PDB file of C-alpha atoms in Angstrom:
ATOM      1  CA  LEU A   1     130.830  65.362  99.957  1.00 61.00           C
ATOM      2  CA  ALA A   2     132.958  62.511 100.289  1.00 68.00           C
ATOM      3  CA  LYS A   3     136.843  63.377 100.443  1.00 86.00           C
ATOM      4  CA  THR A   4     138.978  61.649  98.166  1.00 92.00           C
ATOM      5  CA  THR A   5     142.922  60.975  98.596  1.00 94.00           C
ATOM      6  CA  GLN A   6     144.837  60.001  95.721  1.00 96.00           C
ATOM      7  CA  PRO A   7     148.816  59.725  94.938  1.00 97.00           C
ATOM      8  CA  ILE A   8     150.249  62.999  93.687  1.00 96.00           C
ATOM      9  CA  SER A   9     152.057  61.528  91.110  1.00 97.00           C
ATOM     10  CA  MET A  10     153.015  58.042  89.355  1.00 97.00           C
ATOM     11  CA  ASP A  11     155.565  57.171  86.917  1.00 97.00           C
ATOM     12  CA  SER A  12     155.068  54.398  84.263  1.00 97.00           C
ATOM     13  CA  TYR A  13     156.760  53.079  80.955  1.00 97.00           C
ATOM     14  CA  GLU A  14     154.887  52.253  77.832  1.00 97.00           C
ATOM     15  CA  GLY A  15     153.118  48.921  77.554  1.00 97.00           C
ATOM     16  CA  GLN A  16     152.891  48.718  81.570  1.00 97.00           C
ATOM     17  CA  GLU A  17     149.624  48.691  83.492  1.00 97.00           C
ATOM     18  CA  VAL A  18     148.783  51.557  85.841  1.00 98.00           C
ATOM     19  CA  ASN A  19     146.793  51.291  88.751  1.00 98.00           C
ATOM     20  CA  ILE A  20     145.751  54.360  90.680  1.00 98.00           C
ATOM     21  CA  THR A  21     144.128  53.980  94.021  1.00 97.00           C
ATOM     22  CA  CYS A  22     141.695  56.493  95.744  1.00 96.00           C
ATOM     23  CA  SER A  23     140.648  56.388  99.185  1.00 96.00           C
ATOM     24  CA  HIS A  24     137.027  57.642 100.191  1.00 94.00           C
ATOM     25  CA  ASN A  25     136.386  56.548 103.457  1.00 94.00           C
ATOM     26  CA  ASN A  26     133.187  58.701 103.994  1.00 92.00           C
ATOM     27  CA  ILE A  27     131.465  57.678 100.730  1.00 93.00           C
ATOM     28  CA  ALA A  28     127.719  58.053 101.061  1.00 92.00           C
ATOM     29  CA  THR A  29     125.328  55.099 100.072  1.00 92.00           C
ATOM     30  CA  ASN A  30     124.009  56.827  96.899  1.00 88.00           C
ATOM     31  CA  ASP A  31     127.551  58.126  95.566  1.00 90.00           C
ATOM     32  CA  TYR A  32     128.965  56.692  92.533  1.00 92.00           C
ATOM     33  CA  ILE A  33     133.018  56.882  92.059  1.00 93.00           C
ATOM     34  CA  THR A  34     133.836  58.534  88.554  1.00 93.00           C
ATOM     35  CA  TRP A  35     137.328  59.241  87.105  1.00 95.00           C
ATOM     36  CA  TYR A  36     138.293  61.818  84.760  1.00 96.00           C
ATOM     37  CA  GLN A  37     141.485  62.440  82.855  1.00 97.00           C
ATOM     38  CA  GLN A  38     143.031  65.853  81.900  1.00 96.00           C
ATOM     39  CA  PHE A  39     145.530  66.723  79.286  1.00 95.00           C
ATOM     40  CA  PRO A  40     147.357  70.152  79.734  1.00 90.00           C
ATOM     41  CA  SER A  41     145.172  73.042  78.400  1.00 87.00           C
ATOM     42  CA  GLN A  42     142.184  70.938  78.080  1.00 92.00           C
ATOM     43  CA  GLY A  43     139.042  70.215  79.797  1.00 94.00           C
ATOM     44  CA  PRO A  44     138.666  67.095  81.848  1.00 95.00           C
ATOM     45  CA  ARG A  45     137.105  64.091  80.046  1.00 95.00           C
ATOM     46  CA  PHE A  46     135.088  61.444  81.578  1.00 93.00           C
ATOM     47  CA  ILE A  47     136.920  57.753  81.801  1.00 95.00           C
ATOM     48  CA  ILE A  48     134.707  55.502  83.908  1.00 94.00           C
ATOM     49  CA  GLN A  49     132.178  55.549  86.601  1.00 93.00           C
ATOM     50  CA  GLY A  50     131.065  52.670  89.052  1.00 93.00           C
ATOM     51  CA  TYR A  51     129.167  51.798  92.258  1.00 94.00           C
ATOM     52  CA  LYS A  52     130.379  48.435  93.406  1.00 92.00           C
ATOM     53  CA  THR A  53     132.758  45.582  92.018  1.00 92.00           C
ATOM     54  CA  LYS A  54     134.076  46.093  88.682  1.00 96.00           C
ATOM     55  CA  VAL A  55     133.251  48.005  85.641  1.00 95.00           C
ATOM     56  CA  THR A  56     135.011  47.640  82.172  1.00 96.00           C
ATOM     57  CA  ASN A  57     135.133  49.776  79.143  1.00 94.00           C
ATOM     58  CA  GLU A  58     137.337  50.215  76.298  1.00 93.00           C
ATOM     59  CA  VAL A  59     139.740  52.608  78.109  1.00 93.00           C
ATOM     60  CA  ALA A  60     140.018  51.150  81.673  1.00 97.00           C
ATOM     61  CA  SER A  61     138.690  49.131  84.567  1.00 97.00           C
ATOM     62  CA  LEU A  62     137.381  50.160  87.885  1.00 98.00           C
ATOM     63  CA  PHE A  63     137.895  48.068  90.864  1.00 97.00           C
ATOM     64  CA  ILE A  64     135.563  48.834  93.841  1.00 97.00           C
ATOM     65  CA  PRO A  65     135.731  46.594  97.104  1.00 96.00           C
ATOM     66  CA  ALA A  66     132.783  45.444  98.847  1.00 96.00           C
ATOM     67  CA  ASP A  67     133.230  48.435 101.722  1.00 96.00           C
ATOM     68  CA  ARG A  68     133.384  50.852  98.952  1.00 96.00           C
ATOM     69  CA  LYS A  69     135.992  52.923 100.978  1.00 96.00           C
ATOM     70  CA  SER A  70     138.562  52.879  98.100  1.00 96.00           C
ATOM     71  CA  SER A  71     138.689  52.252  94.247  1.00 97.00           C
ATOM     72  CA  THR A  72     141.586  51.632  91.772  1.00 98.00           C
ATOM     73  CA  LEU A  73     141.637  52.759  88.227  1.00 98.00           C
ATOM     74  CA  SER A  74     143.494  50.507  86.257  1.00 98.00           C
ATOM     75  CA  LEU A  75     144.977  51.589  82.849  1.00 97.00           C
ATOM     76  CA  PRO A  76     145.896  48.741  80.699  1.00 95.00           C
ATOM     77  CA  ARG A  77     149.238  48.854  78.606  1.00 94.00           C
ATOM     78  CA  VAL A  78     149.749  52.528  78.740  1.00 97.00           C
ATOM     79  CA  SER A  79     151.140  54.592  75.962  1.00 96.00           C
ATOM     80  CA  LEU A  80     152.810  57.854  75.938  1.00 97.00           C
ATOM     81  CA  SER A  81     149.599  59.592  75.142  1.00 96.00           C
ATOM     82  CA  ASP A  82     148.191  58.583  78.600  1.00 97.00           C
ATOM     83  CA  THR A  83     150.411  61.091  80.246  1.00 97.00           C
ATOM     84  CA  ALA A  84     147.594  63.211  81.958  1.00 97.00           C
ATOM     85  CA  VAL A  85     146.356  63.800  85.191  1.00 97.00           C
ATOM     86  CA  TYR A  86     143.563  61.700  86.637  1.00 98.00           C
ATOM     87  CA  TYR A  87     141.038  62.811  89.162  1.00 96.00           C
ATOM     88  CA  CYS A  88     138.873  60.485  91.236  1.00 95.00           C
ATOM     89  CA  LEU A  89     135.529  62.065  92.322  1.00 92.00           C
ATOM     90  CA  VAL A  90     132.958  60.796  94.521  1.00 91.00           C
ATOM     91  CA  GLY A  91     129.283  61.877  94.558  1.00 86.00           C
ATOM     92  CA  ASP A  92     125.566  61.300  93.804  1.00 82.00           C
ATOM     93  CA  PRO A  93     125.173  61.654  89.970  1.00 76.00           C
ATOM     94  CA  GLY A  94     121.404  61.551  90.259  1.00 72.00           C
ATOM     95  CA  ALA A  95     121.486  64.584  92.622  1.00 72.00           C
ATOM     96  CA  ALA A  96     119.908  67.807  91.535  1.00 64.00           C
ATOM     97  CA  GLY A  97     122.921  70.144  90.273  1.00 66.00           C
ATOM     98  CA  ASN A  98     125.558  67.717  91.321  1.00 74.00           C
ATOM     99  CA  LYS A  99     128.707  69.931  90.912  1.00 81.00           C
ATOM    100  CA  LEU A 100     132.141  67.941  90.675  1.00 85.00           C
ATOM    101  CA  THR A 101     134.546  68.789  93.339  1.00 86.00           C
ATOM    102  CA  PHE A 102     138.029  67.983  91.867  1.00 89.00           C
ATOM    103  CA  GLY A 103     140.906  67.494  94.024  1.00 88.00           C
ATOM    104  CA  GLY A 104     144.666  67.574  93.063  1.00 89.00           C
ATOM    105  CA  GLY A 105     144.394  64.409  91.015  1.00 95.00           C
ATOM    106  CA  THR A 106     147.163  62.015  89.970  1.00 97.00           C
ATOM    107  CA  ARG A 107     149.722  63.163  87.626  1.00 97.00           C
ATOM    108  CA  VAL A 108     150.727  60.163  85.369  1.00 98.00           C
ATOM    109  CA  LEU A 109     154.024  60.347  83.585  1.00 98.00           C
ATOM    110  CA  VAL A 110     154.340  57.648  80.831  1.00 97.00           C
ATOM    111  CA  LYS A 111     158.033  57.135  79.812  1.00 97.00           C
ATOM    112  CA  PRO A 112     159.360  55.390  76.729  1.00 95.00           C
TER     113      PRO A 112
ATOM    114  CA  GLU B   1     130.794  62.149  69.397  1.00 80.00           C
ATOM    115  CA  PRO B   2     128.715  65.172  70.713  1.00 83.00           C
ATOM    116  CA  GLU B   3     130.816  68.015  72.114  1.00 92.00           C
ATOM    117  CA  VAL B   4     130.644  70.901  74.330  1.00 96.00           C
ATOM    118  CA  THR B   5     131.973  73.934  72.085  1.00 96.00           C
ATOM    119  CA  GLN B   6     133.537  76.980  73.700  1.00 97.00           C
ATOM    120  CA  THR B   7     134.524  80.138  72.161  1.00 96.00           C
ATOM    121  CA  PRO B   8     136.958  82.094  71.829  1.00 97.00           C
ATOM    122  CA  SER B   9     139.944  79.401  72.759  1.00 96.00           C
ATOM    123  CA  HIS B  10     141.999  82.328  74.056  1.00 97.00           C
ATOM    124  CA  GLN B  11     140.981  85.930  75.137  1.00 97.00           C
ATOM    125  CA  VAL B  12     143.306  88.559  76.158  1.00 98.00           C
ATOM    126  CA  THR B  13     141.674  91.519  77.868  1.00 97.00           C
ATOM    127  CA  GLN B  14     142.596  94.661  79.873  1.00 97.00           C
ATOM    128  CA  MET B  15     141.958  94.931  83.350  1.00 97.00           C
ATOM    129  CA  GLY B  16     138.482  96.378  84.195  1.00 97.00           C
ATOM    130  CA  GLN B  17     136.974  95.259  80.633  1.00 98.00           C
ATOM    131  CA  GLU B  18     134.019  93.132  80.614  1.00 98.00           C
ATOM    132  CA  VAL B  19     134.494  89.759  78.890  1.00 98.00           C
ATOM    133  CA  ILE B  20     131.756  87.182  77.740  1.00 97.00           C
ATOM    134  CA  LEU B  21     132.782  83.388  77.192  1.00 98.00           C
ATOM    135  CA  ARG B  22     130.705  81.630  75.025  1.00 97.00           C
ATOM    136  CA  CYS B  23     129.628  77.703  75.350  1.00 97.00           C
ATOM    137  CA  VAL B  24     127.297  75.480  73.176  1.00 96.00           C
ATOM    138  CA  PRO B  25     126.471  72.708  75.448  1.00 95.00           C
ATOM    139  CA  ILE B  26     125.183  69.297  74.106  1.00 93.00           C
ATOM    140  CA  SER B  27     121.679  69.616  72.591  1.00 88.00           C
ATOM    141  CA  ASN B  28     119.636  67.177  75.049  1.00 86.00           C
ATOM    142  CA  HIS B  29     121.622  67.967  78.170  1.00 89.00           C
ATOM    143  CA  LEU B  30     119.731  69.828  80.755  1.00 87.00           C
ATOM    144  CA  TYR B  31     122.603  70.649  83.212  1.00 90.00           C
ATOM    145  CA  PHE B  32     125.186  73.422  82.593  1.00 93.00           C
ATOM    146  CA  TYR B  33     128.165  74.531  84.354  1.00 95.00           C
ATOM    147  CA  TRP B  34     131.167  76.574  84.438  1.00 97.00           C
ATOM    148  CA  TYR B  35     134.584  75.748  86.145  1.00 96.00           C
ATOM    149  CA  ARG B  36     137.851  77.497  85.998  1.00 97.00           C
ATOM    150  CA  GLN B  37     141.388  76.657  86.543  1.00 96.00           C
ATOM    151  CA  ILE B  38     144.041  78.775  87.296  1.00 96.00           C
ATOM    152  CA  LEU B  39     147.589  77.800  86.010  1.00 93.00           C
ATOM    153  CA  GLY B  40     148.816  75.027  87.942  1.00 90.00           C
ATOM    154  CA  GLN B  41     145.913  74.734  90.296  1.00 92.00           C
ATOM    155  CA  LYS B  42     142.895  72.695  90.928  1.00 92.00           C
ATOM    156  CA  VAL B  43     139.618  72.693  88.728  1.00 94.00           C
ATOM    157  CA  GLU B  44     137.166  74.738  90.412  1.00 95.00           C
ATOM    158  CA  PHE B  45     133.355  74.831  90.321  1.00 94.00           C
ATOM    159  CA  LEU B  46     131.840  78.311  89.642  1.00 96.00           C
ATOM    160  CA  VAL B  47     128.251  77.987  88.901  1.00 96.00           C
ATOM    161  CA  SER B  48     125.438  75.433  88.006  1.00 93.00           C
ATOM    162  CA  PHE B  49     122.683  76.444  86.012  1.00 93.00           C
ATOM    163  CA  TYR B  50     119.329  74.378  85.450  1.00 89.00           C
ATOM    164  CA  ASN B  51     115.885  75.316  84.165  1.00 87.00           C
ATOM    165  CA  ASN B  52     116.925  78.684  83.249  1.00 88.00           C
ATOM    166  CA  GLU B  53     118.331  79.707  86.726  1.00 91.00           C
ATOM    167  CA  ILE B  54     121.263  79.120  88.821  1.00 93.00           C
ATOM    168  CA  SER B  55     120.946  76.156  90.959  1.00 91.00           C
ATOM    169  CA  GLU B  56     124.336  76.650  92.933  1.00 91.00           C
ATOM    170  CA  LYS B  57     127.126  79.007  92.893  1.00 94.00           C
ATOM    171  CA  SER B  58     130.574  79.064  94.658  1.00 94.00           C
ATOM    172  CA  GLU B  59     132.194  81.583  96.619  1.00 94.00           C
ATOM    173  CA  ILE B  60     134.137  82.484  93.739  1.00 95.00           C
ATOM    174  CA  PHE B  61     131.169  83.523  91.648  1.00 96.00           C
ATOM    175  CA  ASP B  62     130.681  87.016  93.137  1.00 94.00           C
ATOM    176  CA  ASP B  63     128.641  90.015  91.806  1.00 94.00           C
ATOM    177  CA  GLN B  64     131.223  90.414  89.024  1.00 96.00           C
ATOM    178  CA  PHE B  65     130.065  87.307  87.439  1.00 97.00           C
ATOM    179  CA  SER B  66     126.856  86.465  85.548  1.00 97.00           C
ATOM    180  CA  VAL B  67     125.545  83.472  83.525  1.00 96.00           C
ATOM    181  CA  GLU B  68     122.928  83.423  80.684  1.00 94.00           C
ATOM    182  CA  ARG B  69     121.075  81.209  78.370  1.00 91.00           C
ATOM    183  CA  PRO B  70     120.060  83.785  75.942  1.00 85.00           C
ATOM    184  CA  ASP B  71     118.745  81.276  73.431  1.00 86.00           C
ATOM    185  CA  GLY B  72     117.844  77.654  73.112  1.00 77.00           C
ATOM    186  CA  SER B  73     121.790  76.705  72.296  1.00 86.00           C
ATOM    187  CA  ASN B  74     124.358  78.878  73.720  1.00 93.00           C
ATOM    188  CA  PHE B  75     125.250  79.300  77.613  1.00 95.00           C
ATOM    189  CA  THR B  76     127.642  82.490  78.516  1.00 97.00           C
ATOM    190  CA  LEU B  77     129.877  83.491  81.235  1.00 98.00           C
ATOM    191  CA  LYS B  78     130.258  87.123  81.690  1.00 98.00           C
ATOM    192  CA  ILE B  79     132.646  88.922  83.967  1.00 98.00           C
ATOM    193  CA  ARG B  80     131.800  92.447  84.262  1.00 96.00           C
ATOM    194  CA  SER B  81     135.015  94.154  85.278  1.00 95.00           C
ATOM    195  CA  THR B  82     138.139  91.773  85.151  1.00 97.00           C
ATOM    196  CA  LYS B  83     140.712  91.324  87.543  1.00 97.00           C
ATOM    197  CA  LEU B  84     144.356  90.117  87.293  1.00 97.00           C
ATOM    198  CA  GLU B  85     143.400  86.977  89.315  1.00 96.00           C
ATOM    199  CA  ASP B  86     140.825  86.221  86.781  1.00 97.00           C
ATOM    200  CA  SER B  87     143.331  84.820  84.408  1.00 98.00           C
ATOM    201  CA  ALA B  88     142.598  81.131  84.221  1.00 97.00           C
ATOM    202  CA  MET B  89     141.369  78.427  81.757  1.00 97.00           C
ATOM    203  CA  TYR B  90     137.348  78.550  81.938  1.00 98.00           C
ATOM    204  CA  PHE B  91     135.597  75.402  81.337  1.00 97.00           C
ATOM    205  CA  CYS B  92     131.959  74.862  80.356  1.00 97.00           C
ATOM    206  CA  ALA B  93     130.326  71.463  80.875  1.00 95.00           C
ATOM    207  CA  SER B  94     127.049  70.003  80.593  1.00 93.00           C
ATOM    208  CA  ARG B  95     125.314  66.719  81.335  1.00 89.00           C
ATOM    209  CA  GLU B  96     121.841  64.858  81.245  1.00 82.00           C
ATOM    210  CA  THR B  97     119.673  64.452  84.259  1.00 74.00           C
ATOM    211  CA  GLY B  98     120.283  61.309  86.220  1.00 64.00           C
ATOM    212  CA  VAL B  99     122.744  59.637  83.970  1.00 62.00           C
ATOM    213  CA  THR B 100     125.891  57.905  84.798  1.00 64.00           C
ATOM    214  CA  GLU B 101     127.920  58.945  81.884  1.00 68.00           C
ATOM    215  CA  GLY B 102     129.323  61.868  83.753  1.00 82.00           C
ATOM    216  CA  TYR B 103     129.805  65.267  82.528  1.00 89.00           C
ATOM    217  CA  THR B 104     131.118  66.595  79.037  1.00 93.00           C
ATOM    218  CA  PHE B 105     133.509  69.239  79.267  1.00 95.00           C
ATOM    219  CA  GLY B 106     134.550  71.621  76.617  1.00 96.00           C
ATOM    220  CA  SER B 107     138.153  72.474  75.563  1.00 96.00           C
ATOM    221  CA  GLY B 108     138.176  75.544  77.501  1.00 97.00           C
ATOM    222  CA  THR B 109     138.667  79.323  77.005  1.00 98.00           C
ATOM    223  CA  ARG B 110     142.081  80.612  78.310  1.00 97.00           C
ATOM    224  CA  LEU B 111     141.378  84.263  79.751  1.00 98.00           C
ATOM    225  CA  THR B 112     144.358  86.386  80.081  1.00 98.00           C
ATOM    226  CA  VAL B 113     143.858  89.757  81.884  1.00 98.00           C
ATOM    227  CA  VAL B 114     146.721  92.310  81.414  1.00 97.00           C
TER     228      VAL B 114
END
């Protein structure tokens, strides 16, 4: 499984854009990059997934450079309710079983 | 939006007692999982289940643990003789085959062993 490295924590303010970069130097050809969000005492929630270039949905954007050794989750105009832990995971979603291996995540604190 | 439902939301049990945590995965999903998260620690994989059998389990998932899909909708995790260190949030998750939308997690069961 590809190991991921992301910052332990980040602070931001309401209305700002938050960018979280994740390193995954040994990503495999069939691996996708997936981001989850977790609020206290709740299960992780899928945010976005991508393979290369850029993916955007109603919640976030995911930027993946050509070498795919890193990725950046972008949260536009955050609000207080975006305070959570964000996890970057790398794996093959088509693989049988395909367990998720969570790291420590990035704790994002949005301040007023 | 379809949800994974877990019951109970909180369970307190005495050490040595058996507990059963229940989950109702999303109906058209084929893969089912249990994860746990000890307070302040990472989310840890316990077991995956597909086609009515365990497809993978972690070192944590020892003989004290078992899973079952007793009918077409429920997916249960049983801990036979609970220990203090089993206190954690237990999350059930499910997903379809080969899709890219990711897993859907339930809200969890907080298990407290006293």
